[in-house]
């Protein structure tokens, strides 16, 4: 509301949509999470293998420049890339911290 009052509001960029959904009937001990790499994240320019994600974390799909694909360990992350990952519920906060931490 304050941004609108100051006339600096802008529409949010569209969020990438992955063509995958797991309903609550699927009794996974892990969680499927979508995270978008923010601008100025410390992981921008790093390969997935360099991230130090918790053991058992799987990056299943990635959207980069509108293209959806299964990334490999050598895939380099850029700002606004979206990743769909499967991880233990207790690791999600740590993973978000790694991927969203600012480099500045």
Tab-separated table of C-alpha atoms in Angstrom:
chain	number	residue	atom	x	y	z
A	1	UNK	CA	0.000	0.000	0.000
A	2	UNK	CA	2.883	2.347	0.841
A	3	UNK	CA	4.522	1.689	-2.556
A	4	UNK	CA	1.271	2.543	-4.311
A	5	UNK	CA	0.963	5.737	-2.275
A	6	UNK	CA	4.550	6.691	-3.239
A	7	UNK	CA	3.786	5.678	-6.851
A	8	UNK	CA	6.679	3.221	-6.997
A	9	UNK	CA	4.599	0.056	-7.094
A	10	UNK	CA	5.095	-2.391	-9.928
A	11	UNK	CA	3.504	-5.690	-10.850
A	12	UNK	CA	5.295	-8.779	-9.595
A	13	UNK	CA	7.104	-10.778	-12.283
A	14	UNK	CA	5.293	-13.980	-13.223
A	15	UNK	CA	6.365	-16.961	-11.124
A	16	UNK	CA	7.634	-19.923	-13.152
A	17	UNK	CA	5.352	-22.944	-13.076
A	18	UNK	CA	6.709	-26.476	-13.020
A	19	UNK	CA	4.654	-29.175	-14.755
A	20	UNK	CA	4.751	-31.370	-11.615
A	21	UNK	CA	2.416	-31.697	-8.666
A	22	UNK	CA	2.366	-34.126	-5.748
A	23	UNK	CA	-0.857	-34.254	-3.791
A	24	UNK	CA	-1.273	-34.879	-0.070
A	25	UNK	CA	-2.192	-38.530	-0.737
A	26	UNK	CA	1.466	-39.167	-1.572
A	27	UNK	CA	2.998	-40.118	1.792
A	28	UNK	CA	6.530	-38.779	1.294
A	29	UNK	CA	8.915	-38.202	4.187
A	30	UNK	CA	10.503	-35.534	2.030
A	31	UNK	CA	9.055	-32.298	0.735
A	32	UNK	CA	8.852	-30.990	-2.806
A	33	UNK	CA	9.845	-27.303	-2.762
A	34	UNK	CA	10.183	-24.627	-5.419
A	35	UNK	CA	12.751	-21.888	-4.806
A	36	UNK	CA	13.617	-18.977	-7.095
A	37	UNK	CA	17.195	-17.686	-6.937
A	38	UNK	CA	16.943	-14.010	-5.981
A	39	UNK	CA	19.107	-11.315	-7.562
A	40	UNK	CA	22.374	-10.844	-5.644
A	41	UNK	CA	22.240	-14.380	-4.196
A	42	UNK	CA	25.619	-15.790	-3.200
A	43	UNK	CA	24.942	-18.870	-5.404
A	44	UNK	CA	24.655	-16.899	-8.654
A	45	UNK	CA	27.443	-18.107	-10.949
A	46	UNK	CA	28.052	-21.316	-8.968
A	47	UNK	CA	27.588	-24.878	-10.165
A	48	UNK	CA	25.017	-27.018	-8.346
A	49	UNK	CA	27.802	-29.343	-7.164
A	50	UNK	CA	29.448	-26.383	-5.353
A	51	UNK	CA	26.386	-25.431	-3.268
A	52	UNK	CA	26.955	-27.705	-0.271
A	53	UNK	CA	23.321	-28.798	-0.091
A	54	UNK	CA	22.408	-31.296	2.639
A	55	UNK	CA	22.884	-34.982	1.741
A	56	UNK	CA	19.868	-36.481	0.004
A	57	UNK	CA	18.729	-33.191	-1.531
A	58	UNK	CA	17.748	-33.665	-5.179
A	59	UNK	CA	17.231	-30.828	-7.646
A	60	UNK	CA	14.678	-32.449	-9.934
A	61	UNK	CA	13.866	-29.673	-12.381
A	62	UNK	CA	15.046	-26.194	-13.179
A	63	UNK	CA	13.588	-23.297	-15.144
A	64	UNK	CA	16.257	-21.107	-16.725
A	65	UNK	CA	15.280	-18.383	-19.207
A	66	UNK	CA	11.873	-20.008	-19.673
A	67	UNK	CA	13.313	-23.466	-20.412
A	68	UNK	CA	12.418	-26.354	-18.077
A	69	UNK	CA	14.995	-29.166	-17.775
A	70	UNK	CA	16.626	-31.633	-15.380
A	71	UNK	CA	19.930	-30.013	-14.316
A	72	UNK	CA	23.236	-31.754	-13.717
A	73	UNK	CA	25.878	-31.038	-11.105
A	74	UNK	CA	27.698	-28.732	-13.523
A	75	UNK	CA	24.653	-26.545	-14.186
A	76	UNK	CA	25.456	-22.935	-13.266
A	77	UNK	CA	22.829	-20.963	-11.357
A	78	UNK	CA	21.730	-17.479	-12.381
A	79	UNK	CA	19.405	-14.961	-10.775
A	80	UNK	CA	15.705	-15.723	-11.277
A	81	UNK	CA	16.387	-19.405	-12.028
A	82	UNK	CA	13.734	-21.556	-10.355
A	83	UNK	CA	14.586	-24.955	-8.921
A	84	UNK	CA	12.223	-27.716	-7.905
A	85	UNK	CA	13.850	-29.858	-5.270
A	86	UNK	CA	13.063	-32.823	-3.089
A	87	UNK	CA	14.545	-32.731	0.403
A	88	UNK	CA	13.977	-33.768	3.990
A	89	UNK	CA	11.508	-31.438	5.694
A	90	UNK	CA	14.055	-30.589	8.394
A	91	UNK	CA	16.570	-29.456	5.732
A	92	UNK	CA	14.281	-27.002	3.894
A	93	UNK	CA	15.179	-23.933	6.013
A	94	UNK	CA	18.891	-24.639	5.562
A	95	UNK	CA	18.478	-25.065	1.795
A	96	UNK	CA	16.520	-21.804	1.525
A	97	UNK	CA	19.290	-20.070	3.458
A	98	UNK	CA	21.961	-21.418	1.075
A	99	UNK	CA	20.048	-20.477	-2.083
A	100	UNK	CA	18.639	-17.129	-0.965
A	101	UNK	CA	21.592	-15.719	1.015
A	102	UNK	CA	22.776	-12.384	-0.337
A	103	UNK	CA	26.327	-12.043	-1.639
A	104	UNK	CA	26.571	-8.451	-0.418
